[in-house]
Coordinates of C-alpha atoms and ligand atoms in Angstrom, one line a residue:
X206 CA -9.4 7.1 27.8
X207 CA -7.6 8.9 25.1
X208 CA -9.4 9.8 22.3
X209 CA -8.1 10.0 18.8
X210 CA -10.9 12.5 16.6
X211 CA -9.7 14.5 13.3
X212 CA -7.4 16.8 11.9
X213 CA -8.8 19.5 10.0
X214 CA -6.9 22.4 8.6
X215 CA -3.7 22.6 11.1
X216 CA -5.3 21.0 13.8
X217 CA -7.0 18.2 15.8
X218 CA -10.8 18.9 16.0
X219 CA -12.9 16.8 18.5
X220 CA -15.8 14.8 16.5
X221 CA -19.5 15.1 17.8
X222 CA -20.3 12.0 16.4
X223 CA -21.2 10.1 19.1
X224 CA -19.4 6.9 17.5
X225 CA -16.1 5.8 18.3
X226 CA -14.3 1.9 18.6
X227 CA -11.5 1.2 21.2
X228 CA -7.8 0.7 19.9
X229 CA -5.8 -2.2 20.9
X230 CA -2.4 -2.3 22.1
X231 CA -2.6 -6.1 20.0
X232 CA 0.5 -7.9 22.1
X233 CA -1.5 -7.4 25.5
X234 CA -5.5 -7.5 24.2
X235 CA -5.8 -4.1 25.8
X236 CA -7.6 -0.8 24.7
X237 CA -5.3 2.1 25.4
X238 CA -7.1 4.6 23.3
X239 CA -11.0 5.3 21.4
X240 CA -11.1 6.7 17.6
X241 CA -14.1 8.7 16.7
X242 CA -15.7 7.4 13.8
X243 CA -16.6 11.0 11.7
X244 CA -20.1 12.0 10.8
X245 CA -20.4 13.1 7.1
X246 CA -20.7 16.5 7.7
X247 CA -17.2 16.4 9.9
X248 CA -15.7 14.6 6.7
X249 CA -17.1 17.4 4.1
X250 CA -15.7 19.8 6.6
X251 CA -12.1 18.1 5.8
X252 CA -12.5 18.5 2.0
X253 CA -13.9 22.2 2.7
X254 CA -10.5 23.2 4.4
X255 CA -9.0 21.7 1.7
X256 CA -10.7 23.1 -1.2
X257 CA -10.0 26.5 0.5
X258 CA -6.4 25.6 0.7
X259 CA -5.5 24.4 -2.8
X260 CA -6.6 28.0 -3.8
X261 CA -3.2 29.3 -2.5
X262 CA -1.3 25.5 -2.7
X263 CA -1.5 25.3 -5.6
X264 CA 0.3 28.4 -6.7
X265 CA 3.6 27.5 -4.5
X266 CA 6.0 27.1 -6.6
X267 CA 7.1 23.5 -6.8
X268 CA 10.6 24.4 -5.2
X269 CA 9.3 25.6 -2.2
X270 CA 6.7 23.1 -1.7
X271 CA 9.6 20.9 -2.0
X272 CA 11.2 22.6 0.5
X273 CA 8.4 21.4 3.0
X274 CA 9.1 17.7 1.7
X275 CA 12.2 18.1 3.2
X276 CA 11.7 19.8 6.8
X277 CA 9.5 16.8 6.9
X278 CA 11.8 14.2 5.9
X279 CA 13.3 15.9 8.5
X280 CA 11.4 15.3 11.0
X281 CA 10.5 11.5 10.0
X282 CA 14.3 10.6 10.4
X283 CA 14.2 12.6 13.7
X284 CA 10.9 11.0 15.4
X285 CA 11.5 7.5 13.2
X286 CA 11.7 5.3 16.8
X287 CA 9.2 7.2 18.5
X288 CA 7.0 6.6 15.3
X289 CA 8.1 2.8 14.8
X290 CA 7.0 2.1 18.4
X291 CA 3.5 3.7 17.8
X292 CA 3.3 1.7 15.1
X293 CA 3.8 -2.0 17.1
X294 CA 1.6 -0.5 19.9
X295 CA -1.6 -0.5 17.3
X296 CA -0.7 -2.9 14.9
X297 CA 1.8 -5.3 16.6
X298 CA 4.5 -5.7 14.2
X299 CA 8.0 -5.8 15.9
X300 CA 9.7 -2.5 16.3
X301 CA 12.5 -3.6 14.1
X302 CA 9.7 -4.0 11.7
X303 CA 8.1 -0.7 12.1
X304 CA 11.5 0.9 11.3
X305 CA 11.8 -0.7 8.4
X306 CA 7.9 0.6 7.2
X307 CA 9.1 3.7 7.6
X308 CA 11.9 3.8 5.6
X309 CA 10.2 2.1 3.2
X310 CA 7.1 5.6 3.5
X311 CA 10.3 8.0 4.1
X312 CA 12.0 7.0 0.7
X313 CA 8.3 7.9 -1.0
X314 CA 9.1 11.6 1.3
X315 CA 12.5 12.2 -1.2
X316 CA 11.2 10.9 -4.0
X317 CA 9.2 13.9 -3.8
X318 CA 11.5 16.0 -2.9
X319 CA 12.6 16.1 -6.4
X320 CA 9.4 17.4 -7.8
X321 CA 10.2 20.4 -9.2
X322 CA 12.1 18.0 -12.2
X323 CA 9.4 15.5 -12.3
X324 CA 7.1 17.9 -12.9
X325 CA 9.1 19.8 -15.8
X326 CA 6.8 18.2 -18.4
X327 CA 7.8 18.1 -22.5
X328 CA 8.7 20.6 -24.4
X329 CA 8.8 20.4 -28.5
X330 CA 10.5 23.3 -30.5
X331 CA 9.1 23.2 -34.6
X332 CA 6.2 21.1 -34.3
X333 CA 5.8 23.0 -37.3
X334 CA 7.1 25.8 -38.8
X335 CA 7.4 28.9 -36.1
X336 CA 5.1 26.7 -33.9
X337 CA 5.9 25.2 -30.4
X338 CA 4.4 22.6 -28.3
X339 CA 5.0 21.8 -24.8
X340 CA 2.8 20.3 -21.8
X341 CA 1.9 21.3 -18.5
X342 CA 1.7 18.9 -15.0
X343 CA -1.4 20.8 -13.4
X344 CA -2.5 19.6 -9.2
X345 CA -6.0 18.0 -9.9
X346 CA -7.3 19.6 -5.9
X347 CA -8.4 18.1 -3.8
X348 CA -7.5 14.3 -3.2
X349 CA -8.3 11.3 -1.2
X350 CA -6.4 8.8 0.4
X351 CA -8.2 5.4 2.0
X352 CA -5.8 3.3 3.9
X353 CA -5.6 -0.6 5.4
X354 CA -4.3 -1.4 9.0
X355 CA -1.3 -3.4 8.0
X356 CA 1.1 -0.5 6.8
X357 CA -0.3 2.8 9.1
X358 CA 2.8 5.1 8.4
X359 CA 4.2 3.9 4.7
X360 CA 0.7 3.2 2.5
X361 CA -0.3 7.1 3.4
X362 CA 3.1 8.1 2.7
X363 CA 2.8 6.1 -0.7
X364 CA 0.2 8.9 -1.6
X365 CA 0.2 12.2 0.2
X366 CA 3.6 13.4 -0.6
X367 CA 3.7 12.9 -3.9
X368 CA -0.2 14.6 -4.0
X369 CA 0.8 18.0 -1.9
X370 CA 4.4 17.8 -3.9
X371 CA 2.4 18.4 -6.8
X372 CA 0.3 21.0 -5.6
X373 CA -3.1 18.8 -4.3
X374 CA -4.8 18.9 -1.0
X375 CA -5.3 15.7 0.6
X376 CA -7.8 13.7 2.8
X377 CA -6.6 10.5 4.6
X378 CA -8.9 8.3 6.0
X379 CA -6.8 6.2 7.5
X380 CA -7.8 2.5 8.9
X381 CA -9.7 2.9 12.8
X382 CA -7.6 -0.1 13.6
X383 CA -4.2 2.3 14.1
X384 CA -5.0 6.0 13.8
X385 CA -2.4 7.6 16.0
X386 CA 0.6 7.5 13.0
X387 CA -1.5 8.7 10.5
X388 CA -2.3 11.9 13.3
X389 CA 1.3 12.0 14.1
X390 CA 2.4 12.7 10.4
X391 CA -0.2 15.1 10.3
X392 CA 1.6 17.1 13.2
X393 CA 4.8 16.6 11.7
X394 CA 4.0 18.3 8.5
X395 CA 2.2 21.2 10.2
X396 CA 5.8 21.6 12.2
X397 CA 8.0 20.8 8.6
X398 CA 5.7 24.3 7.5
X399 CA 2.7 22.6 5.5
X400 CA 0.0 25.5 5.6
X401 CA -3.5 24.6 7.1
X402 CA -5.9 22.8 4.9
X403 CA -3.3 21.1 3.4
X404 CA -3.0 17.7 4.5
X405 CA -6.3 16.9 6.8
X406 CA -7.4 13.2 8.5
X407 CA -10.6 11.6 8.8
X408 CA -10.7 9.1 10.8
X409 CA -13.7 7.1 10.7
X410 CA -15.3 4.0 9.0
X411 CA -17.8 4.0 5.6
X412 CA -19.9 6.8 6.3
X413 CA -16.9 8.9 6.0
X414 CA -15.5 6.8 3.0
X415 CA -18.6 7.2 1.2
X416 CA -18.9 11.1 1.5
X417 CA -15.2 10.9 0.1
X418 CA -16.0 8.7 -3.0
X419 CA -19.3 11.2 -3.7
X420 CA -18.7 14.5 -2.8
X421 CA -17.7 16.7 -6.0
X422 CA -15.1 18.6 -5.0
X423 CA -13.0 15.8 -4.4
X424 CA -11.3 14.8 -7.7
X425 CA -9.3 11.4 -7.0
X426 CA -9.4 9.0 -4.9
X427 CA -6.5 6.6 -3.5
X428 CA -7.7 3.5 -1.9
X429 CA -5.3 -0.2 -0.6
X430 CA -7.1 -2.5 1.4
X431 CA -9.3 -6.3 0.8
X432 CA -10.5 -6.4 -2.7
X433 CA -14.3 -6.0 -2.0
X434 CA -13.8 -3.3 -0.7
X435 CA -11.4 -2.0 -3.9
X436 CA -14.2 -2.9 -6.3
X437 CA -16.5 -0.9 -4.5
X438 CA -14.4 2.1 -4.0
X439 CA -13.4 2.0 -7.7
X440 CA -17.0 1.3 -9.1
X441 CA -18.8 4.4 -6.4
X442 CA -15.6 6.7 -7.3
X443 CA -15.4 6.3 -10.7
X444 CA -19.3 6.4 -11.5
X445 CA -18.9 10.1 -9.4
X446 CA -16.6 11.0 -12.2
X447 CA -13.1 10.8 -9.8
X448 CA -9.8 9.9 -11.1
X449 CA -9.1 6.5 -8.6
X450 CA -6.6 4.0 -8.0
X451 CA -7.4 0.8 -6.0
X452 CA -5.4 -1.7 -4.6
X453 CA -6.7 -4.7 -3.5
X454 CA -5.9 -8.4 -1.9
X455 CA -3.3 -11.0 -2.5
X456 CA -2.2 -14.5 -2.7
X457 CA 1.4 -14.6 -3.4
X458 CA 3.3 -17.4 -4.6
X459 CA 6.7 -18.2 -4.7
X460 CA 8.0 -20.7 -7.4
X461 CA 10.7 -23.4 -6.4
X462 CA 12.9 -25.0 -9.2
X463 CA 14.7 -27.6 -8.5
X464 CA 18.2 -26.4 -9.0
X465 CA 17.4 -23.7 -6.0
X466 CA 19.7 -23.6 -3.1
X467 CA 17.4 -24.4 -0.5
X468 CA 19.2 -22.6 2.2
X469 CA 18.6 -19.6 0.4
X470 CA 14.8 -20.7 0.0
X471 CA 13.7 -21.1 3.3
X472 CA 15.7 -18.0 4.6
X473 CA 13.7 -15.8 2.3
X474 CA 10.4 -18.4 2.7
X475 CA 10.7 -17.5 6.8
X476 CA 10.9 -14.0 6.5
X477 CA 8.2 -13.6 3.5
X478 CA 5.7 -15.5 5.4
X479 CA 6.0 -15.0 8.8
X480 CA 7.5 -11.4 8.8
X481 CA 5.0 -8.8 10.1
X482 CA 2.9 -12.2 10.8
X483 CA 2.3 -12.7 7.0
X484 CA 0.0 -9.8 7.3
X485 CA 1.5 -8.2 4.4
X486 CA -0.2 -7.6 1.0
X487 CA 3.2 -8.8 -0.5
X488 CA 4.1 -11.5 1.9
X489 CA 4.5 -15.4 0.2
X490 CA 1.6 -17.5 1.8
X491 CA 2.4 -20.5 -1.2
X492 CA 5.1 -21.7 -1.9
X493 CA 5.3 -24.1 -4.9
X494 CA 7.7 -26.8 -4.9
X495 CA 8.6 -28.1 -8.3
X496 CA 9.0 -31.9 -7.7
X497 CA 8.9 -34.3 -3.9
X498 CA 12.2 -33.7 -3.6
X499 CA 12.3 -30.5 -3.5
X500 CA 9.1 -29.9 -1.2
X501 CA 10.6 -33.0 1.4
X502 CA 13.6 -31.2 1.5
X503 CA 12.2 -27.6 2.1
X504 CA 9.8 -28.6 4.5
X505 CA 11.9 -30.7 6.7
X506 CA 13.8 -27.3 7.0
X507 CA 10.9 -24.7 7.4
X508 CA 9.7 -27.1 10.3
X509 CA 13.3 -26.7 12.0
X510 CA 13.0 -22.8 11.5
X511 CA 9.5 -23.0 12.7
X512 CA 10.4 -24.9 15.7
X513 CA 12.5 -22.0 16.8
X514 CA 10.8 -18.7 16.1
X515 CA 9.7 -16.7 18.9
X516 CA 6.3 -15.1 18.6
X517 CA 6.3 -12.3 21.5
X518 CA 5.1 -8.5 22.0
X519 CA 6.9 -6.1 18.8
X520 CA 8.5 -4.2 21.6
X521 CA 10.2 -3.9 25.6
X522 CA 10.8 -7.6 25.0
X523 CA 14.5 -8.2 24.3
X524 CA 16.0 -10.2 22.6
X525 CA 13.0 -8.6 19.9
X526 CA 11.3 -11.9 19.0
X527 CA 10.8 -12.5 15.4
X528 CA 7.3 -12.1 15.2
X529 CA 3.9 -10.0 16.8
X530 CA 0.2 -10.8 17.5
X531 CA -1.9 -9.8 14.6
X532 CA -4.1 -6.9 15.0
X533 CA -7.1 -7.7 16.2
X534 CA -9.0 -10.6 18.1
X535 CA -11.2 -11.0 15.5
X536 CA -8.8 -11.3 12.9
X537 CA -6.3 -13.9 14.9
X538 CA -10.1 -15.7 15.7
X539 CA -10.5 -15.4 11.4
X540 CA -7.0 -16.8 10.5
X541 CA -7.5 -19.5 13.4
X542 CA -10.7 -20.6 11.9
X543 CA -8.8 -20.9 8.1
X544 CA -6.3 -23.3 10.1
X545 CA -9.4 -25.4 10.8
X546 CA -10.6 -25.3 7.5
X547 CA -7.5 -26.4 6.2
X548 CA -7.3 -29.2 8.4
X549 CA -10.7 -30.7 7.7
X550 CA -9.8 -30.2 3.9
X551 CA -7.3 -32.5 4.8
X552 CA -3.8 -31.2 4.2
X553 CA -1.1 -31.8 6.3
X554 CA -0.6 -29.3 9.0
X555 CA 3.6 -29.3 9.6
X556 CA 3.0 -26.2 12.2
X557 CA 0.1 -25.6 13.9
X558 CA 0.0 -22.1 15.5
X559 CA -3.7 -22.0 16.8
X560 CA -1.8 -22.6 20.1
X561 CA 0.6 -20.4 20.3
X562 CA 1.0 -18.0 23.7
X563 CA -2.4 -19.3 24.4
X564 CA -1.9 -18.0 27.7
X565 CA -2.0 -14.3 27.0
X566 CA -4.6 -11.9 26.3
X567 CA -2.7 -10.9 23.0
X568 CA -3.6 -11.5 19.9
X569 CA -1.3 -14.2 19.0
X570 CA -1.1 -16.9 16.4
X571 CA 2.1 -18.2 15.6
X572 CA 3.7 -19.5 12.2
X573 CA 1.6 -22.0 10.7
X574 CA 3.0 -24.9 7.9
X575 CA 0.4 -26.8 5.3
X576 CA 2.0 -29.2 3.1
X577 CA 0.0 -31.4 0.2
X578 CA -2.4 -28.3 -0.1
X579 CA -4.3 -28.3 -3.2
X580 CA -5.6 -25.7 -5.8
X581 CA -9.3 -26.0 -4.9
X582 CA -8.6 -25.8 -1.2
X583 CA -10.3 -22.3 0.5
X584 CA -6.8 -22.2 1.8
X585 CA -5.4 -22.1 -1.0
X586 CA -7.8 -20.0 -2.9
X587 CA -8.6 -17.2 0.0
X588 CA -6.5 -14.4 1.3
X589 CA -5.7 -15.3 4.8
X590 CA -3.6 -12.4 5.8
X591 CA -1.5 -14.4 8.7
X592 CA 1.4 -16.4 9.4
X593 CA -0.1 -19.4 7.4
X594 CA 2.5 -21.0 4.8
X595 CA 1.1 -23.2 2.0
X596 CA 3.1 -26.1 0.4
X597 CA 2.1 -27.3 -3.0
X598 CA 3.4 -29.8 -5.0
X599 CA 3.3 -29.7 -8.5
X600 CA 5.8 -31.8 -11.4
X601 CA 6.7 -29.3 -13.6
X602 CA 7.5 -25.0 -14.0
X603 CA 4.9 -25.4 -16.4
X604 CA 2.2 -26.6 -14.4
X605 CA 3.6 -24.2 -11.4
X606 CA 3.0 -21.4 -14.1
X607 CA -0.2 -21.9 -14.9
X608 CA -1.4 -22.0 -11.3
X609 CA -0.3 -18.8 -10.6
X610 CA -1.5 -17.7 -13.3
X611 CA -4.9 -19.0 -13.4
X612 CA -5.2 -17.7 -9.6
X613 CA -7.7 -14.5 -9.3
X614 CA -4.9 -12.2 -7.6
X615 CA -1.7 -11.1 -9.1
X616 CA 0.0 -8.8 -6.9
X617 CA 3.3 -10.1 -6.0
X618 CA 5.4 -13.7 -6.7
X619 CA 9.0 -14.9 -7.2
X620 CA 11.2 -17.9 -8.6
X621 CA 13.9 -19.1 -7.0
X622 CA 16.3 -20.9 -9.3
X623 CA 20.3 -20.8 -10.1
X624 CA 18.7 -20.7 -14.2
X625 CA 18.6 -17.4 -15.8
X626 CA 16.6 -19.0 -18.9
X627 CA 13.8 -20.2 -16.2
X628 CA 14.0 -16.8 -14.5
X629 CA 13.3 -15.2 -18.0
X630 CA 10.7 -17.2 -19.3
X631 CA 9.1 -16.8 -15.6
X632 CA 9.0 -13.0 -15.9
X633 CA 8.1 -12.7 -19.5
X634 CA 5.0 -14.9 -18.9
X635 CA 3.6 -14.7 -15.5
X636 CA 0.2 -12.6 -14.7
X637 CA 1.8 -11.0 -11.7
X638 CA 2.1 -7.1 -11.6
X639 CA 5.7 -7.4 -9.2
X640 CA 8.0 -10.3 -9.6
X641 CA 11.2 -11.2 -7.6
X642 CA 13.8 -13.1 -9.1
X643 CA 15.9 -14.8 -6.6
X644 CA 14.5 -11.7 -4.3
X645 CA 11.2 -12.8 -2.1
X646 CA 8.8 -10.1 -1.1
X647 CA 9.6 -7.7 -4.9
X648 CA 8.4 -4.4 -3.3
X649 CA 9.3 -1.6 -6.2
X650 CA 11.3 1.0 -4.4
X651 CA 9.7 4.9 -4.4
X652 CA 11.1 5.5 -7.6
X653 CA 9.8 3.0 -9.2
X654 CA 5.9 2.1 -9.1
X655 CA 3.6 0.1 -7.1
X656 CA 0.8 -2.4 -8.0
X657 CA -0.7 -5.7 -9.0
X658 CA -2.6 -7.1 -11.9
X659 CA -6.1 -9.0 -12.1
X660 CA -8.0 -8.5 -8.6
X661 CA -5.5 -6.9 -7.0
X662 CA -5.5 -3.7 -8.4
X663 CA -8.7 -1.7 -9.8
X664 CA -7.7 1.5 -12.1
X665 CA -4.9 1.8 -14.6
X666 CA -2.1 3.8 -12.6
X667 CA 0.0 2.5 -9.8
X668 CA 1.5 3.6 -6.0
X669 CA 4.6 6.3 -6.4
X670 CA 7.2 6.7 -8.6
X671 CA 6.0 8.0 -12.1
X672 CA 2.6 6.5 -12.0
X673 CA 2.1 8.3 -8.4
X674 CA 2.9 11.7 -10.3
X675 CA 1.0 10.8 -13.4
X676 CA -2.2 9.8 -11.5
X677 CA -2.0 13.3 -9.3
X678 CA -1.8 15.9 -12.1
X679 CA -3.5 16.6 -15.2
X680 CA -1.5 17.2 -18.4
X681 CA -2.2 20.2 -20.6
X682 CA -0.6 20.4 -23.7
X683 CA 0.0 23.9 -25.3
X684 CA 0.4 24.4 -28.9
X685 CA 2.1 27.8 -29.8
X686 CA 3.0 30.5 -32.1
X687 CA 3.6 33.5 -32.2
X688 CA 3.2 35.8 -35.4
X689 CA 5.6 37.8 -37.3
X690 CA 5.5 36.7 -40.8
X691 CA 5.0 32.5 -39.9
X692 CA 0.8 32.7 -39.5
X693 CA -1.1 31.7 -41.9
X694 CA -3.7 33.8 -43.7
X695 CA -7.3 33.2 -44.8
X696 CA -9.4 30.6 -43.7
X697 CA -8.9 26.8 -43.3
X698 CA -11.9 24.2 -42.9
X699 CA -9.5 21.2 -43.5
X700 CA -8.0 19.4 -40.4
X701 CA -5.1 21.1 -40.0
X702 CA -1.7 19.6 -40.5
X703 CA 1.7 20.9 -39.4
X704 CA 4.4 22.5 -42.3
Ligands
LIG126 P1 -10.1 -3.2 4.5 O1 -10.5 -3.3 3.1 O2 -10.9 -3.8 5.5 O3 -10.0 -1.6 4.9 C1 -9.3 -0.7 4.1 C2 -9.9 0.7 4.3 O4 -11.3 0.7 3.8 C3 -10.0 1.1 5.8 O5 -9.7 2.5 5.9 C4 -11.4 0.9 6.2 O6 -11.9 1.8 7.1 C5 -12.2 1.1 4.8 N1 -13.4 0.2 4.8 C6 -13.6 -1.0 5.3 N2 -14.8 -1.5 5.0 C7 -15.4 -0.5 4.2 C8 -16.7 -0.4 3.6 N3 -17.6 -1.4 3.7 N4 -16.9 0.7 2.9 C9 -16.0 1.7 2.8 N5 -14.8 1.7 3.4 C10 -14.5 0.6 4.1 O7 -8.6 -3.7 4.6 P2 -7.7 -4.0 5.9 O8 -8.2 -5.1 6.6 O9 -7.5 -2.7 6.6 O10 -6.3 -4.3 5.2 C11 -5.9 -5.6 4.8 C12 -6.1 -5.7 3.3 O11 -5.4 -4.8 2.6 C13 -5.6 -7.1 2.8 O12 -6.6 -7.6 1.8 C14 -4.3 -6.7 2.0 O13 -4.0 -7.6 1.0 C15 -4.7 -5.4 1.5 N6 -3.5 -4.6 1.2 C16 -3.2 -4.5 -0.1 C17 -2.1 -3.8 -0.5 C18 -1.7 -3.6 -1.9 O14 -0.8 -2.8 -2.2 N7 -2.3 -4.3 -2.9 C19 -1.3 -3.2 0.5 C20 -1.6 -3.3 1.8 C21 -2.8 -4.0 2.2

């Protein structure tokens, strides 16, 4: 069988760990390839060739390290199918759907293209008299990336071409559930020009994370995935002195009003919890109905939706079907046994997709529909991460408010209403870090930046965008002057202040 290892300083290198897990092709239950899970000393050699190459890196100019952003934006548009269907083959989201992921990664690719202005810092002339100030963008070295399964190609690109734009060297360790994208982009910037050392993957499982969160040369760490494991990466990277940005979990709800055109609602409700088989950190897996009425009418016309989605392999199946297996046996086993749990809670199960292509060795569970869920339900309060849609009822705005708000995760949500007073007062107050209004799954594009509030974020600066530049450079500020008449003479022991 195949077998995945690393890719260390313009290369793959075979691992001599002696550990590896099987990948599985998730629509048929089949292993097609092995990853090697890295020893420690296989992951230092990583951030050793890329120590080594942020020496010269970081002194290309930021034009021509641009100029590698776009050979290999390039090459993105030029492999995108080839790429998409790797994608479905590991994680099993329709190809359609794997296009769209990387788009969604190849808009973060020109975004930094344009470094060499989003690096052009400040600049003050007079600060005081015949003095100047002005600040410098400096590459922090060498940085880490930590990735989840459910977005192989576009959470990596969220961070590693806005690092090397600004002059870092990188580390992925990107999730053993899909390693082959992650390997692919790594060719493809060795063929857009990237030097050796540059951009290097790990792949491997917490021994490898760990040696990235405390080895000293590496100076910040990017991590997505559960929240546990955020925490911990935030907590061990931090308390090693490393700048670090974690995303965590989520539990997204969408707001109903009463004056929303329903038709409108359950399109965006179908797509935003069953696209990608709700096994996106943004996908809606509540939706809160303000009033009966309202929830009768919207359920009545998820069910007919429901009734007629087809839950098939993500590709060689055509017509495409709408939605994929999730990605591993054990995780369709996980969100199967949340089903349960919300039956013996007793809420009403509309849809029941335990049974779905029960015939096939896939990994297959197909749309689910709770209605009457409650607050203190585990369905309600846990991240599933599947096709699993929560109904709950609740009389006012108000009340629907102050659910979302109370609940531990803030990391996407959206009203749907035809009142731009409701819409207002929604956005001003909710604890949510993204919010859609009208618009279902609010995904900031590259330009702007990425990231929750409460548990589903740990660290202060967000995914791409400004934050993404921010978080990979340091800022030095110079204060200048040169002499010819405007420096002061004698000596000063008060703070000084500027004439
Ligand atoms: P995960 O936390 O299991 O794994 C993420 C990464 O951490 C992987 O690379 C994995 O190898 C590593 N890891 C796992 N256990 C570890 C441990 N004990 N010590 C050190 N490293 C460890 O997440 P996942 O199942 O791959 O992805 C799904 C989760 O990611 C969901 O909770 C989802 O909401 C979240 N997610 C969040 C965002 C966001 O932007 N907030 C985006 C995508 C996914």
């Amino acid at each position: 069988m195949q077998q995945i290892a690393n890719y260390i300083n313009g290369q793959a290198v075979a691992s001599h760990s002696g550990r590896s897990q099987p990948v599985f092709d998730p629509a048929t239950g089949v292993a097609h390839t092995e990853v090697s899970l890295a020893t420690a000393d296989e992951t230092r050699s990583a951030i050793s060739a890329a120590a080594t190459a942020f020496v010269s890196w970081s002194q290309v100019t930021p034009l021509n390290r641009a100029r590698v952003m776009f050979k290999f934006k390039a090459l993105l548009e030029q492999h995108r199918d080839e790429l998409a269907v790797l994608i479905s083959k590991e994680h099993g989201k329709v190809f359609s759907d794997a296009q769209g992921e990387l788009t969604r990664g190849l808009e973060v690719v020109e975004f930094a293209c344009g470094i060499p202005h989003l690096l052009k810092g400040e600049h003050s002339m007079n600060v005081g008299r015949g003095v100047d100030s002005f600040s410098l963008m400096q590459p922090l070295g060498v940085c880490a990336g930590i990735t989840p399964f459910n977005f192989p190609a576009m959470v990596p690109l969220w961070m590693f071409p806005i690092a090397i734009a600004c002059g870092n060297t990188f580390v992925l360790k990107p999730s053993e559930k899909d390693p082959t994208v992650p390997m692919r982009l790594a060719e493809l910037l060795t063929e857009a020009g990237l030097p050796p050392g540059v951009f290097n993957v790990i792949n491997g499982d917490k021994t490898a994370v760990d040696v990235l969160l405390t080895d000293p040369t590496v100076q910040a760490v990017s991590f997505v995935g559960s929240t546990p494991i955020a925490e911990y990466v935030y907590a061990t990277g931090s308390a090693h002195g490393k700048r670090v940005q974690a995303l965590g979990g989520a539990k997204n709800h969408m707001l109903v009003m009463p004056d929303a055109d329903l038709e409108q609602v359950s399109g965006a409700l179908m797509g935003a919890a069953y696209g990608s088989a709700g096994e996106r950190c943004m996908a809606i897996s509540v939706a809160l109905c303000v009033g009966d009425a309202v929830a009768d009418a919207l359920v009545a016309k998820l069910q007919s939706e429901i009734a007629v989605l087809q839950v098939g392999p993500g590709t060689g199946v055509t017509p495409e079907p709408q939605m994929g297996p999730l990605v591993s046996q054990q995780h369709a086993a996980k969100v199967r046994s949340y089903i349960d749990a919300g039956v013996a809670e007793g809420a009403v199960l509309v849809a029941d997709g335990r049974q779905v292509a029960a015939d096939s060795a896939g990994f297959f569970v197909g749309p689910t529909l709770f209605d009457h869920v409650s607050s203190a339900m585990k369905i309600y309060r846990e991240e599933i991460f599947g096709p699993v849609l929560c109904v709950v009822r609740v009389p006012s705005f108000a009340e629907g408010l102050a659910l979302i708000n109370q609940h531990e995760f803030g990391n996407g949500t959206a009203i749907f209403t035809a009142s731009g007073e409701a819409a207002r007062e929604f956005a001003a107050q909710v604890q949510v870090g993204m919010v859609g209004v009208n618009v279902p799954i609010p995904v900031p594009m590259a330009f702007h930046s990425f990231g929750g509030w409460k548990r589903s974020v740990f660290g202060p600066l967000n995914m791409h965008g400004p934050d993404g530049v921010r978080f990979y450079t340091r800022m030095k500020t110079i204060t200048a002057r040169w002499p010819s008449g405007s420096m002061p003479t004698g000596n000063q022991f008060s703070m000084p202040t500027m004439k």
